[in-house]
Structure formats: C-alpha cells, structure tokens
C-alpha cells in the first residue's frame, strides 16, 4: 500500500546512479557538438546544419533500434498527447540549435553556454506564473542574483557584439519548454523512439522553409553541399549531439529531475575547457565572476526546490514509514 501511494505521487526514477552518470556524460559531450557548430558557422547555412543534424540522428538512432531488434509497430499507436509533445520537443530542439548556432558565431563557447544557464530562473517563473506553484522569497532572491550573474556575462559581450549576445537567452527559453515536454513524455515512450520520432518531426518542420526559401536570396535558408572539413564538423555535431541527447533523455527516464538538475551545471566548466583547447577562448574576469554567480544562484534554486518538494512530501505523508501510511 505504501509503495503504490508513493509511486502515484510522481516518478522517482528506476536507477538514479545510472541516471546521474548519463547526465554527466551528456554534459561532457554536448560542448563538443557546440564546438563543431561554431567551426561550421562561417561557411555552412544554418538550415543545412539542421537537415544534416537530424538526418544523422534519424539514421543513427534508427540503426540502434534495428540492432536492438526493437519493433516500431508501437509507434503507430501512440496517443495524440504523446505526438503533440514530441512535436513541440522537436520544434524546441531545432530552435535551440538555431539560436546557439548563431550565438556561437559572436561569442566564446563558455560565455554562450553560461548565458544559456539562465534557464533555471526562467523555469522558476514558469512554475510560479504558469503552473501556479508557490515560490518563496529565498528562491526569488536567488533568481534575481542569478539574473545579475547572467548580466555580468552578457555585458562585455553585448558591448562587443550588440544584441547578438542575446541569442543564448533564446536557447534558455527553448530549453525550458524542451525539458518540460521531455519529462511529460519520458514515461510514455522509450528514449530511442523519442529520438527517432523527434528527428522525423524536425525534418518535417524544417522542410517548409526549405521549400519556400531555398535559393530565394535568404542565405541562412539555403541548402549547401558540404566540402572538406565541413563534413567532419557536420558529422561531429550530428552524431555527438544525437548521442548526447539520447543520454539526457535516458537520464530523465532513469532518475528524478531534482537529482539531475545540479549535474547539468557541469556543462559550463566542460565548455570552458573545450573552448580554451579548440579556440583559445577564456571568459574575461567580469564574465568569469558572472559565471560563478550564475552557477551558485542556480544551484541554490535547485536546493530550495528540493527542500520544498521534501516538505510537501512530508506534509502529504509520503515519506512516513509504511505502517504510518497504511
């Protein structure tokens, strides 16, 4: 009786330790994918990157399904609820790639990644104003501090490149929606199927602007046949990005989001290291302090979220001994 009551309250994860490990691997891999995007930015139109990226994702994940002898018949019987959330997941993933692709052309990898991590602050306000969740003063203050830290990262970049420094903020907004719909679908469909269907939906979405705008003078919407090293970077962005998002989806499937959230901040130091190794870029002193403030505020928000969830669970009696619940 106690177990069933606890499970009905929310998904607690089947293997939190493995989920954490997969999220750490995700944080290590994704900056390499972003570095490939940065290397491509000067020569390859963004829609070409999108088409290759999701074509590789479909082929890679589809091959894994075949290797594992997974049937696809169940995909034709998914509910409209799952299909709509897969559609929005694909749209947000594609939009986030476009935003970060553009932002990386103007800013260092570490700064771009750090600005993206304004997303816990956005998530906090979405929870309060959209989902009507209670938000205490501690989390409000932490959100304001985190926003100030983000401004410390944005400010030197804004002075140098102007409004183009704000593209990563768009990434943060898309990531919030992406994570919400990923969590909503994580128990209704397995991670491999999510990746395959997301790729197909993304290609379907991007086909319209390609048909309408390819060759019409809008360079970003042109399809270009890659040459030389462009193929290497495109393959790197596609395969590494696909594998990274498979790891993230599987992590969400295996562990509670409250457990995984702090792990995501590991992406910033990994991005800093990779940016230094490949591009010889390091944040200036103001941006470095801003990154530290943003990380600290984000982790504090996560800590307060976890504390509030534990308090709610205790209030509901979900953490009481079995005999007390029964």
PDB file of C-alpha atoms in Angstrom:
ATOM      1  CA  UNK A   1       0.000   0.000   0.000  1.00  0.00           C
ATOM      2  CA  UNK A   2       2.774   2.392   0.902  1.00  0.00           C
ATOM      3  CA  UNK A   3       4.715   1.723  -2.278  1.00  0.00           C
ATOM      4  CA  UNK A   4       1.740   2.284  -4.510  1.00  0.00           C
ATOM      5  CA  UNK A   5       0.968   5.555  -2.745  1.00  0.00           C
ATOM      6  CA  UNK A   6       4.497   6.780  -3.248  1.00  0.00           C
ATOM      7  CA  UNK A   7       4.635   5.827  -6.905  1.00  0.00           C
ATOM      8  CA  UNK A   8       1.370   7.581  -7.602  1.00  0.00           C
ATOM      9  CA  UNK A   9       2.798  10.804  -6.351  1.00  0.00           C
ATOM     10  CA  UNK A  10       5.386  11.047  -9.074  1.00  0.00           C
ATOM     11  CA  UNK A  11       8.143   9.263 -10.901  1.00  0.00           C
ATOM     12  CA  UNK A  12      11.130   8.679  -8.655  1.00  0.00           C
ATOM     13  CA  UNK A  13      13.467   7.033 -11.153  1.00  0.00           C
ATOM     14  CA  UNK A  14      14.407   3.407 -11.709  1.00  0.00           C
ATOM     15  CA  UNK A  15      18.187   3.833 -11.356  1.00  0.00           C
ATOM     16  CA  UNK A  16      19.286   7.270 -10.073  1.00  0.00           C
ATOM     17  CA  UNK A  17      23.013   6.418 -10.049  1.00  0.00           C
ATOM     18  CA  UNK A  18      22.987   5.437 -13.723  1.00  0.00           C
ATOM     19  CA  UNK A  19      20.842   8.487 -14.498  1.00  0.00           C
ATOM     20  CA  UNK A  20      23.434  10.775 -12.895  1.00  0.00           C
ATOM     21  CA  UNK A  21      26.266   9.084 -14.817  1.00  0.00           C
ATOM     22  CA  UNK A  22      24.404   9.524 -18.121  1.00  0.00           C
ATOM     23  CA  UNK A  23      23.754  13.202 -17.359  1.00  0.00           C
ATOM     24  CA  UNK A  24      27.452  13.773 -16.608  1.00  0.00           C
ATOM     25  CA  UNK A  25      28.356  12.144 -19.937  1.00  0.00           C
ATOM     26  CA  UNK A  26      25.802  14.401 -21.629  1.00  0.00           C
ATOM     27  CA  UNK A  27      27.479  17.462 -20.094  1.00  0.00           C
ATOM     28  CA  UNK A  28      30.857  16.272 -21.353  1.00  0.00           C
ATOM     29  CA  UNK A  29      29.705  15.567 -24.911  1.00  0.00           C
ATOM     30  CA  UNK A  30      27.409  18.481 -25.760  1.00  0.00           C
ATOM     31  CA  UNK A  31      30.164  21.162 -25.685  1.00  0.00           C
ATOM     32  CA  UNK A  32      31.995  19.169 -28.381  1.00  0.00           C
ATOM     33  CA  UNK A  33      28.851  19.282 -30.527  1.00  0.00           C
ATOM     34  CA  UNK A  34      28.599  23.037 -29.920  1.00  0.00           C
ATOM     35  CA  UNK A  35      32.260  23.452 -30.835  1.00  0.00           C
ATOM     36  CA  UNK A  36      31.552  21.743 -34.175  1.00  0.00           C
ATOM     37  CA  UNK A  37      28.663  24.175 -34.730  1.00  0.00           C
ATOM     38  CA  UNK A  38      30.964  27.096 -34.005  1.00  0.00           C
ATOM     39  CA  UNK A  39      33.500  25.796 -36.536  1.00  0.00           C
ATOM     40  CA  UNK A  40      30.748  25.437 -39.142  1.00  0.00           C
ATOM     41  CA  UNK A  41      29.245  28.861 -38.589  1.00  0.00           C
ATOM     42  CA  UNK A  42      31.357  30.796 -41.038  1.00  0.00           C
ATOM     43  CA  UNK A  43      30.699  28.623 -44.085  1.00  0.00           C
ATOM     44  CA  UNK A  44      27.572  26.455 -43.755  1.00  0.00           C
ATOM     45  CA  UNK A  45      23.987  27.871 -43.702  1.00  0.00           C
ATOM     46  CA  UNK A  46      22.062  27.021 -40.549  1.00  0.00           C
ATOM     47  CA  UNK A  47      19.304  25.093 -42.318  1.00  0.00           C
ATOM     48  CA  UNK A  48      21.894  22.831 -43.926  1.00  0.00           C
ATOM     49  CA  UNK A  49      23.190  22.089 -40.436  1.00  0.00           C
ATOM     50  CA  UNK A  50      19.656  21.315 -39.236  1.00  0.00           C
ATOM     51  CA  UNK A  51      18.940  18.928 -42.118  1.00  0.00           C
ATOM     52  CA  UNK A  52      22.227  17.034 -41.703  1.00  0.00           C
ATOM     53  CA  UNK A  53      21.958  17.064 -37.889  1.00  0.00           C
ATOM     54  CA  UNK A  54      18.519  15.460 -37.741  1.00  0.00           C
ATOM     55  CA  UNK A  55      19.110  13.160 -40.723  1.00  0.00           C
ATOM     56  CA  UNK A  56      22.097  11.734 -38.856  1.00  0.00           C
ATOM     57  CA  UNK A  57      20.034  11.486 -35.683  1.00  0.00           C
ATOM     58  CA  UNK A  58      17.338   9.518 -37.518  1.00  0.00           C
ATOM     59  CA  UNK A  59      19.859   7.173 -39.188  1.00  0.00           C
ATOM     60  CA  UNK A  60      21.933   6.711 -36.021  1.00  0.00           C
ATOM     61  CA  UNK A  61      19.017   6.106 -33.662  1.00  0.00           C
ATOM     62  CA  UNK A  62      17.094   4.072 -36.225  1.00  0.00           C
ATOM     63  CA  UNK A  63      20.121   1.820 -36.673  1.00  0.00           C
ATOM     64  CA  UNK A  64      20.335   1.344 -32.914  1.00  0.00           C
ATOM     65  CA  UNK A  65      16.683   0.305 -32.886  1.00  0.00           C
ATOM     66  CA  UNK A  66      17.365  -2.268 -35.607  1.00  0.00           C
ATOM     67  CA  UNK A  67      20.483  -3.557 -33.855  1.00  0.00           C
ATOM     68  CA  UNK A  68      18.492  -3.988 -30.655  1.00  0.00           C
ATOM     69  CA  UNK A  69      15.683  -5.583 -32.708  1.00  0.00           C
ATOM     70  CA  UNK A  70      13.171  -3.083 -31.403  1.00  0.00           C
ATOM     71  CA  UNK A  71       9.826  -3.140 -33.163  1.00  0.00           C
ATOM     72  CA  UNK A  72       8.328   0.075 -34.475  1.00  0.00           C
ATOM     73  CA  UNK A  73       4.729  -1.048 -34.564  1.00  0.00           C
ATOM     74  CA  UNK A  74       4.009   0.579 -31.205  1.00  0.00           C
ATOM     75  CA  UNK A  75       4.954   3.981 -32.673  1.00  0.00           C
ATOM     76  CA  UNK A  76       1.792   3.943 -34.786  1.00  0.00           C
ATOM     77  CA  UNK A  77      -0.380   3.571 -31.703  1.00  0.00           C
ATOM     78  CA  UNK A  78       0.914   6.489 -29.669  1.00  0.00           C
ATOM     79  CA  UNK A  79      -1.679   8.813 -28.218  1.00  0.00           C
ATOM     80  CA  UNK A  80      -2.215  12.318 -29.578  1.00  0.00           C
ATOM     81  CA  UNK A  81      -0.920  13.558 -26.203  1.00  0.00           C
ATOM     82  CA  UNK A  82       2.486  11.973 -26.871  1.00  0.00           C
ATOM     83  CA  UNK A  83       2.568  13.038 -30.526  1.00  0.00           C
ATOM     84  CA  UNK A  84       1.926  16.714 -29.717  1.00  0.00           C
ATOM     85  CA  UNK A  85       4.620  16.742 -27.072  1.00  0.00           C
ATOM     86  CA  UNK A  86       7.048  15.070 -29.440  1.00  0.00           C
ATOM     87  CA  UNK A  87       6.218  17.770 -31.987  1.00  0.00           C
ATOM     88  CA  UNK A  88       6.952  20.571 -29.528  1.00  0.00           C
ATOM     89  CA  UNK A  89      10.070  18.763 -28.312  1.00  0.00           C
ATOM     90  CA  UNK A  90      11.395  18.577 -31.884  1.00  0.00           C
ATOM     91  CA  UNK A  91      10.479  22.213 -32.577  1.00  0.00           C
ATOM     92  CA  UNK A  92      12.214  23.436 -29.421  1.00  0.00           C
ATOM     93  CA  UNK A  93      15.306  21.283 -30.007  1.00  0.00           C
ATOM     94  CA  UNK A  94      15.585  22.608 -33.548  1.00  0.00           C
ATOM     95  CA  UNK A  95      15.033  26.227 -32.447  1.00  0.00           C
ATOM     96  CA  UNK A  96      17.633  25.873 -29.705  1.00  0.00           C
ATOM     97  CA  UNK A  97      20.198  24.608 -32.220  1.00  0.00           C
ATOM     98  CA  UNK A  98      19.472  27.585 -34.499  1.00  0.00           C
ATOM     99  CA  UNK A  99      19.830  30.066 -31.628  1.00  0.00           C
ATOM    100  CA  UNK A 100      23.052  28.621 -30.267  1.00  0.00           C
ATOM    101  CA  UNK A 101      24.447  28.230 -33.794  1.00  0.00           C
ATOM    102  CA  UNK A 102      24.028  31.961 -34.356  1.00  0.00           C
ATOM    103  CA  UNK A 103      25.177  32.964 -30.874  1.00  0.00           C
ATOM    104  CA  UNK A 104      28.365  30.924 -31.139  1.00  0.00           C
ATOM    105  CA  UNK A 105      29.420  32.964 -34.150  1.00  0.00           C
ATOM    106  CA  UNK A 106      29.685  36.063 -31.979  1.00  0.00           C
ATOM    107  CA  UNK A 107      30.782  34.822 -28.551  1.00  0.00           C
ATOM    108  CA  UNK A 108      33.146  32.333 -26.906  1.00  0.00           C
ATOM    109  CA  UNK A 109      31.825  28.852 -26.209  1.00  0.00           C
ATOM    110  CA  UNK A 110      31.974  29.256 -22.412  1.00  0.00           C
ATOM    111  CA  UNK A 111      30.120  32.603 -22.384  1.00  0.00           C
ATOM    112  CA  UNK A 112      27.422  31.305 -24.713  1.00  0.00           C
ATOM    113  CA  UNK A 113      26.923  28.204 -22.592  1.00  0.00           C
ATOM    114  CA  UNK A 114      26.836  30.196 -19.353  1.00  0.00           C
ATOM    115  CA  UNK A 115      24.146  32.575 -20.638  1.00  0.00           C
ATOM    116  CA  UNK A 116      22.039  29.555 -21.639  1.00  0.00           C
ATOM    117  CA  UNK A 117      22.021  28.579 -17.969  1.00  0.00           C
ATOM    118  CA  UNK A 118      19.576  31.324 -17.149  1.00  0.00           C
ATOM    119  CA  UNK A 119      17.029  28.559 -17.760  1.00  0.00           C
ATOM    120  CA  UNK A 120      16.556  27.596 -14.035  1.00  0.00           C
ATOM    121  CA  UNK A 121      15.461  31.187 -13.409  1.00  0.00           C
ATOM    122  CA  UNK A 122      13.035  31.018 -16.323  1.00  0.00           C
ATOM    123  CA  UNK A 123      11.800  27.631 -15.067  1.00  0.00           C
ATOM    124  CA  UNK A 124      11.180  29.161 -11.645  1.00  0.00           C
ATOM    125  CA  UNK A 125       8.953  31.887 -13.049  1.00  0.00           C
ATOM    126  CA  UNK A 126       7.198  29.478 -15.407  1.00  0.00           C
ATOM    127  CA  UNK A 127       6.417  27.303 -12.393  1.00  0.00           C
ATOM    128  CA  UNK A 128       5.055  30.284 -10.472  1.00  0.00           C
ATOM    129  CA  UNK A 129       3.065  32.131 -13.132  1.00  0.00           C
ATOM    130  CA  UNK A 130       2.051  29.272 -15.451  1.00  0.00           C
ATOM    131  CA  UNK A 131       1.829  26.250 -13.160  1.00  0.00           C
ATOM    132  CA  UNK A 132       0.768  28.314 -10.110  1.00  0.00           C
ATOM    133  CA  UNK A 133       3.485  26.839  -7.914  1.00  0.00           C
ATOM    134  CA  UNK A 134       4.394  28.596  -4.688  1.00  0.00           C
ATOM    135  CA  UNK A 135       7.773  30.340  -4.825  1.00  0.00           C
ATOM    136  CA  UNK A 136       9.301  31.530  -1.573  1.00  0.00           C
ATOM    137  CA  UNK A 137      11.452  34.635  -1.044  1.00  0.00           C
ATOM    138  CA  UNK A 138      14.694  32.644  -0.940  1.00  0.00           C
ATOM    139  CA  UNK A 139      14.201  31.384  -4.492  1.00  0.00           C
ATOM    140  CA  UNK A 140      13.086  34.821  -5.725  1.00  0.00           C
ATOM    141  CA  UNK A 141      16.264  36.407  -4.341  1.00  0.00           C
ATOM    142  CA  UNK A 142      18.379  33.597  -5.819  1.00  0.00           C
ATOM    143  CA  UNK A 143      16.691  34.135  -9.186  1.00  0.00           C
ATOM    144  CA  UNK A 144      17.492  37.852  -9.088  1.00  0.00           C
ATOM    145  CA  UNK A 145      21.109  37.116  -8.121  1.00  0.00           C
ATOM    146  CA  UNK A 146      21.359  34.572 -10.927  1.00  0.00           C
ATOM    147  CA  UNK A 147      19.944  37.098 -13.369  1.00  0.00           C
ATOM    148  CA  UNK A 148      22.563  39.612 -12.219  1.00  0.00           C
ATOM    149  CA  UNK A 149      25.260  36.974 -12.790  1.00  0.00           C
ATOM    150  CA  UNK A 150      23.936  36.370 -16.289  1.00  0.00           C
ATOM    151  CA  UNK A 151      24.086  40.102 -16.987  1.00  0.00           C
ATOM    152  CA  UNK A 152      27.733  40.064 -15.902  1.00  0.00           C
ATOM    153  CA  UNK A 153      28.379  37.503 -18.644  1.00  0.00           C
ATOM    154  CA  UNK A 154      26.203  39.279 -21.208  1.00  0.00           C
ATOM    155  CA  UNK A 155      27.505  42.807 -20.574  1.00  0.00           C
ATOM    156  CA  UNK A 156      31.038  42.545 -22.012  1.00  0.00           C
ATOM    157  CA  UNK A 157      29.730  40.520 -24.935  1.00  0.00           C
ATOM    158  CA  UNK A 158      26.881  42.975 -25.546  1.00  0.00           C
ATOM    159  CA  UNK A 159      29.354  45.856 -25.663  1.00  0.00           C
ATOM    160  CA  UNK A 160      31.363  43.958 -28.265  1.00  0.00           C
ATOM    161  CA  UNK A 161      28.706  42.347 -30.486  1.00  0.00           C
ATOM    162  CA  UNK A 162      25.475  44.154 -29.549  1.00  0.00           C
ATOM    163  CA  UNK A 163      22.084  42.352 -29.459  1.00  0.00           C
ATOM    164  CA  UNK A 164      23.651  39.197 -30.906  1.00  0.00           C
ATOM    165  CA  UNK A 165      24.809  38.473 -27.358  1.00  0.00           C
ATOM    166  CA  UNK A 166      21.168  37.664 -26.503  1.00  0.00           C
ATOM    167  CA  UNK A 167      20.795  34.610 -28.745  1.00  0.00           C
ATOM    168  CA  UNK A 168      21.678  32.227 -25.875  1.00  0.00           C
ATOM    169  CA  UNK A 169      18.753  33.655 -23.886  1.00  0.00           C
ATOM    170  CA  UNK A 170      16.533  32.261 -26.646  1.00  0.00           C
ATOM    171  CA  UNK A 171      18.262  28.914 -26.154  1.00  0.00           C
ATOM    172  CA  UNK A 172      17.320  29.035 -22.476  1.00  0.00           C
ATOM    173  CA  UNK A 173      13.646  29.652 -23.241  1.00  0.00           C
ATOM    174  CA  UNK A 174      13.504  26.807 -25.754  1.00  0.00           C
ATOM    175  CA  UNK A 175      15.330  24.509 -23.337  1.00  0.00           C
ATOM    176  CA  UNK A 176      12.746  25.146 -20.614  1.00  0.00           C
ATOM    177  CA  UNK A 177       9.928  24.052 -22.932  1.00  0.00           C
ATOM    178  CA  UNK A 178      12.075  21.192 -24.248  1.00  0.00           C
ATOM    179  CA  UNK A 179      12.668  19.840 -20.732  1.00  0.00           C
ATOM    180  CA  UNK A 180       9.007  20.188 -19.738  1.00  0.00           C
ATOM    181  CA  UNK A 181       7.738  18.177 -22.701  1.00  0.00           C
ATOM    182  CA  UNK A 182      10.600  15.656 -22.399  1.00  0.00           C
ATOM    183  CA  UNK A 183       9.575  14.932 -18.818  1.00  0.00           C
ATOM    184  CA  UNK A 184       5.944  14.620 -19.873  1.00  0.00           C
ATOM    185  CA  UNK A 185       6.821  12.006 -22.500  1.00  0.00           C
ATOM    186  CA  UNK A 186       9.595  10.164 -20.653  1.00  0.00           C
ATOM    187  CA  UNK A 187       7.239   7.545 -19.198  1.00  0.00           C
ATOM    188  CA  UNK A 188       5.059   7.150 -22.264  1.00  0.00           C
ATOM    189  CA  UNK A 189       7.730   6.163 -24.789  1.00  0.00           C
ATOM    190  CA  UNK A 190      11.264   4.795 -24.640  1.00  0.00           C
ATOM    191  CA  UNK A 191      14.288   7.098 -25.215  1.00  0.00           C
ATOM    192  CA  UNK A 192      15.310   5.572 -28.565  1.00  0.00           C
ATOM    193  CA  UNK A 193      11.828   6.033 -30.008  1.00  0.00           C
ATOM    194  CA  UNK A 194      11.797   9.628 -28.747  1.00  0.00           C
ATOM    195  CA  UNK A 195      14.997  10.360 -30.656  1.00  0.00           C
ATOM    196  CA  UNK A 196      13.846   8.704 -33.886  1.00  0.00           C
ATOM    197  CA  UNK A 197      10.451  10.421 -33.928  1.00  0.00           C
ATOM    198  CA  UNK A 198      11.928  13.783 -32.872  1.00  0.00           C
ATOM    199  CA  UNK A 199      14.308  13.623 -35.831  1.00  0.00           C
ATOM    200  CA  UNK A 200      11.483  12.824 -38.266  1.00  0.00           C
ATOM    201  CA  UNK A 201       9.302  15.601 -36.894  1.00  0.00           C
ATOM    202  CA  UNK A 202      12.178  18.122 -37.018  1.00  0.00           C
ATOM    203  CA  UNK A 203      12.857  17.252 -40.664  1.00  0.00           C
ATOM    204  CA  UNK A 204       9.162  17.635 -41.438  1.00  0.00           C
ATOM    205  CA  UNK A 205       9.067  21.051 -39.724  1.00  0.00           C
ATOM    206  CA  UNK A 206      12.181  22.334 -41.500  1.00  0.00           C
ATOM    207  CA  UNK A 207      11.023  21.131 -44.912  1.00  0.00           C
ATOM    208  CA  UNK A 208       8.560  24.035 -45.293  1.00  0.00           C
ATOM    209  CA  UNK A 209      11.064  26.923 -45.031  1.00  0.00           C
ATOM    210  CA  UNK A 210      13.457  24.972 -47.268  1.00  0.00           C
ATOM    211  CA  UNK A 211      10.814  24.556 -49.976  1.00  0.00           C
ATOM    212  CA  UNK A 212       9.771  28.205 -49.730  1.00  0.00           C
ATOM    213  CA  UNK A 213      13.091  29.995 -49.207  1.00  0.00           C
ATOM    214  CA  UNK A 214      15.894  27.837 -50.634  1.00  0.00           C
ATOM    215  CA  UNK A 215      17.587  29.815 -53.421  1.00  0.00           C
ATOM    216  CA  UNK A 216      15.426  32.890 -52.832  1.00  0.00           C
ATOM    217  CA  UNK A 217      18.242  35.088 -51.549  1.00  0.00           C
ATOM    218  CA  UNK A 218      17.982  34.119 -47.868  1.00  0.00           C
ATOM    219  CA  UNK A 219      21.417  32.630 -47.287  1.00  0.00           C
ATOM    220  CA  UNK A 220      20.579  31.053 -43.923  1.00  0.00           C
ATOM    221  CA  UNK A 221      17.801  29.015 -45.557  1.00  0.00           C
ATOM    222  CA  UNK A 222      19.874  27.699 -48.445  1.00  0.00           C
ATOM    223  CA  UNK A 223      20.960  24.103 -48.746  1.00  0.00           C
ATOM    224  CA  UNK A 224      24.676  23.743 -49.416  1.00  0.00           C
ATOM    225  CA  UNK A 225      26.633  20.602 -50.192  1.00  0.00           C
ATOM    226  CA  UNK A 226      29.421  20.465 -47.566  1.00  0.00           C
ATOM    227  CA  UNK A 227      33.043  20.129 -48.635  1.00  0.00           C
ATOM    228  CA  UNK A 228      36.269  19.061 -46.937  1.00  0.00           C
ATOM    229  CA  UNK A 229      36.368  19.533 -43.170  1.00  0.00           C
ATOM    230  CA  UNK A 230      32.749  20.718 -43.171  1.00  0.00           C
ATOM    231  CA  UNK A 231      31.707  17.069 -43.419  1.00  0.00           C
ATOM    232  CA  UNK A 232      33.796  16.208 -40.351  1.00  0.00           C
ATOM    233  CA  UNK A 233      32.272  19.016 -38.293  1.00  0.00           C
ATOM    234  CA  UNK A 234      28.749  18.227 -39.505  1.00  0.00           C
ATOM    235  CA  UNK A 235      29.175  14.561 -38.649  1.00  0.00           C
ATOM    236  CA  UNK A 236      30.615  15.540 -35.285  1.00  0.00           C
ATOM    237  CA  UNK A 237      27.742  17.895 -34.493  1.00  0.00           C
ATOM    238  CA  UNK A 238      25.149  15.370 -35.643  1.00  0.00           C
ATOM    239  CA  UNK A 239      26.473  12.195 -34.089  1.00  0.00           C
ATOM    240  CA  UNK A 240      27.750  13.729 -30.854  1.00  0.00           C
ATOM    241  CA  UNK A 241      24.599  15.813 -30.446  1.00  0.00           C
ATOM    242  CA  UNK A 242      22.342  12.808 -31.099  1.00  0.00           C
ATOM    243  CA  UNK A 243      24.242  10.618 -28.660  1.00  0.00           C
ATOM    244  CA  UNK A 244      24.255  13.401 -26.071  1.00  0.00           C
ATOM    245  CA  UNK A 245      20.501  13.910 -26.263  1.00  0.00           C
ATOM    246  CA  UNK A 246      19.933  10.164 -26.096  1.00  0.00           C
ATOM    247  CA  UNK A 247      21.955  10.117 -22.875  1.00  0.00           C
ATOM    248  CA  UNK A 248      19.975  13.069 -21.491  1.00  0.00           C
ATOM    249  CA  UNK A 249      16.617  11.513 -22.405  1.00  0.00           C
ATOM    250  CA  UNK A 250      17.657   8.222 -20.826  1.00  0.00           C
ATOM    251  CA  UNK A 251      18.869  10.074 -17.711  1.00  0.00           C
ATOM    252  CA  UNK A 252      15.486  11.785 -17.306  1.00  0.00           C
ATOM    253  CA  UNK A 253      13.891   8.352 -17.751  1.00  0.00           C
ATOM    254  CA  UNK A 254      16.042   6.800 -15.006  1.00  0.00           C
ATOM    255  CA  UNK A 255      16.369   9.479 -12.326  1.00  0.00           C
ATOM    256  CA  UNK A 256      14.244  12.220 -10.769  1.00  0.00           C
ATOM    257  CA  UNK A 257      14.697  15.655 -12.317  1.00  0.00           C
ATOM    258  CA  UNK A 258      15.587  17.131  -8.905  1.00  0.00           C
ATOM    259  CA  UNK A 259      18.530  14.724  -8.740  1.00  0.00           C
ATOM    260  CA  UNK A 260      19.726  15.506 -12.255  1.00  0.00           C
ATOM    261  CA  UNK A 261      19.350  19.286 -12.232  1.00  0.00           C
ATOM    262  CA  UNK A 262      22.611  20.094 -10.347  1.00  0.00           C
ATOM    263  CA  UNK A 263      24.564  17.836 -12.710  1.00  0.00           C
ATOM    264  CA  UNK A 264      23.659  19.996 -15.704  1.00  0.00           C
ATOM    265  CA  UNK A 265      25.933  22.790 -14.441  1.00  0.00           C
ATOM    266  CA  UNK A 266      28.938  20.606 -15.211  1.00  0.00           C
ATOM    267  CA  UNK A 267      28.404  21.616 -18.827  1.00  0.00           C
ATOM    268  CA  UNK A 268      29.819  25.095 -18.113  1.00  0.00           C
ATOM    269  CA  UNK A 269      33.321  24.037 -16.931  1.00  0.00           C
ATOM    270  CA  UNK A 270      33.483  21.436 -19.717  1.00  0.00           C
ATOM    271  CA  UNK A 271      32.533  24.125 -22.263  1.00  0.00           C
ATOM    272  CA  UNK A 272      35.178  26.446 -20.804  1.00  0.00           C
ATOM    273  CA  UNK A 273      37.857  23.755 -21.115  1.00  0.00           C
ATOM    274  CA  UNK A 274      36.867  22.802 -24.671  1.00  0.00           C
ATOM    275  CA  UNK A 275      36.630  26.463 -25.722  1.00  0.00           C
ATOM    276  CA  UNK A 276      40.141  27.034 -24.417  1.00  0.00           C
ATOM    277  CA  UNK A 277      41.524  23.865 -26.060  1.00  0.00           C
ATOM    278  CA  UNK A 278      39.992  24.475 -29.511  1.00  0.00           C
ATOM    279  CA  UNK A 279      39.544  28.245 -29.806  1.00  0.00           C
ATOM    280  CA  UNK A 280      41.951  29.581 -27.136  1.00  0.00           C
ATOM    281  CA  UNK A 281      38.941  31.426 -25.656  1.00  0.00           C
ATOM    282  CA  UNK A 282      38.578  32.117 -21.959  1.00  0.00           C
ATOM    283  CA  UNK A 283      35.974  34.326 -20.243  1.00  0.00           C
ATOM    284  CA  UNK A 284      37.263  37.721 -19.117  1.00  0.00           C
ATOM    285  CA  UNK A 285      37.281  38.493 -15.393  1.00  0.00           C
ATOM    286  CA  UNK A 286      33.779  40.024 -15.302  1.00  0.00           C
ATOM    287  CA  UNK A 287      32.278  37.141 -17.279  1.00  0.00           C
ATOM    288  CA  UNK A 288      34.125  34.598 -15.110  1.00  0.00           C
ATOM    289  CA  UNK A 289      32.640  36.129 -11.963  1.00  0.00           C
ATOM    290  CA  UNK A 290      29.257  36.200 -13.658  1.00  0.00           C
ATOM    291  CA  UNK A 291      29.536  32.503 -14.485  1.00  0.00           C
ATOM    292  CA  UNK A 292      30.363  31.750 -10.849  1.00  0.00           C
ATOM    293  CA  UNK A 293      27.391  33.822  -9.627  1.00  0.00           C
ATOM    294  CA  UNK A 294      25.029  32.191 -12.140  1.00  0.00           C
ATOM    295  CA  UNK A 295      26.133  28.687 -11.141  1.00  0.00           C
ATOM    296  CA  UNK A 296      25.832  29.490  -7.432  1.00  0.00           C
ATOM    297  CA  UNK A 297      22.360  31.004  -7.790  1.00  0.00           C
ATOM    298  CA  UNK A 298      21.163  28.152  -9.994  1.00  0.00           C
ATOM    299  CA  UNK A 299      22.375  25.505  -7.553  1.00  0.00           C
ATOM    300  CA  UNK A 300      20.740  27.375  -4.670  1.00  0.00           C
ATOM    301  CA  UNK A 301      17.423  27.492  -6.566  1.00  0.00           C
ATOM    302  CA  UNK A 302      17.692  23.736  -7.138  1.00  0.00           C
ATOM    303  CA  UNK A 303      18.466  23.203  -3.444  1.00  0.00           C
ATOM    304  CA  UNK A 304      15.405  25.224  -2.403  1.00  0.00           C
ATOM    305  CA  UNK A 305      13.258  23.357  -4.952  1.00  0.00           C
ATOM    306  CA  UNK A 306      14.367  20.036  -3.493  1.00  0.00           C
ATOM    307  CA  UNK A 307      13.757  21.269   0.050  1.00  0.00           C
ATOM    308  CA  UNK A 308      10.261  22.457  -0.882  1.00  0.00           C
ATOM    309  CA  UNK A 309       9.488  19.099  -2.535  1.00  0.00           C
ATOM    310  CA  UNK A 310      10.629  17.204   0.555  1.00  0.00           C
ATOM    311  CA  UNK A 311       8.473  19.430   2.764  1.00  0.00           C
ATOM    312  CA  UNK A 312       5.450  18.831   0.532  1.00  0.00           C
ATOM    313  CA  UNK A 313       6.051  15.096   0.578  1.00  0.00           C
ATOM    314  CA  UNK A 314       6.337  15.043   4.368  1.00  0.00           C
ATOM    315  CA  UNK A 315       3.175  17.112   4.629  1.00  0.00           C
ATOM    316  CA  UNK A 316       1.381  14.613   2.391  1.00  0.00           C
ATOM    317  CA  UNK A 317       2.738  11.705   4.435  1.00  0.00           C
ATOM    318  CA  UNK A 318       4.640  10.176   1.528  1.00  0.00           C
ATOM    319  CA  UNK A 319       7.937   9.865   3.423  1.00  0.00           C
ATOM    320  CA  UNK A 320       6.408   8.373   6.549  1.00  0.00           C
ATOM    321  CA  UNK A 321       7.115   4.757   7.479  1.00  0.00           C
ATOM    322  CA  UNK A 322       4.987   2.123   5.770  1.00  0.00           C
ATOM    323  CA  UNK A 323       2.925   1.354   8.825  1.00  0.00           C
ATOM    324  CA  UNK A 324       2.003   5.016   9.346  1.00  0.00           C
ATOM    325  CA  UNK A 325       0.828   5.389   5.733  1.00  0.00           C
ATOM    326  CA  UNK A 326      -1.133   2.188   5.893  1.00  0.00           C
TER     327      UNK A 326
END
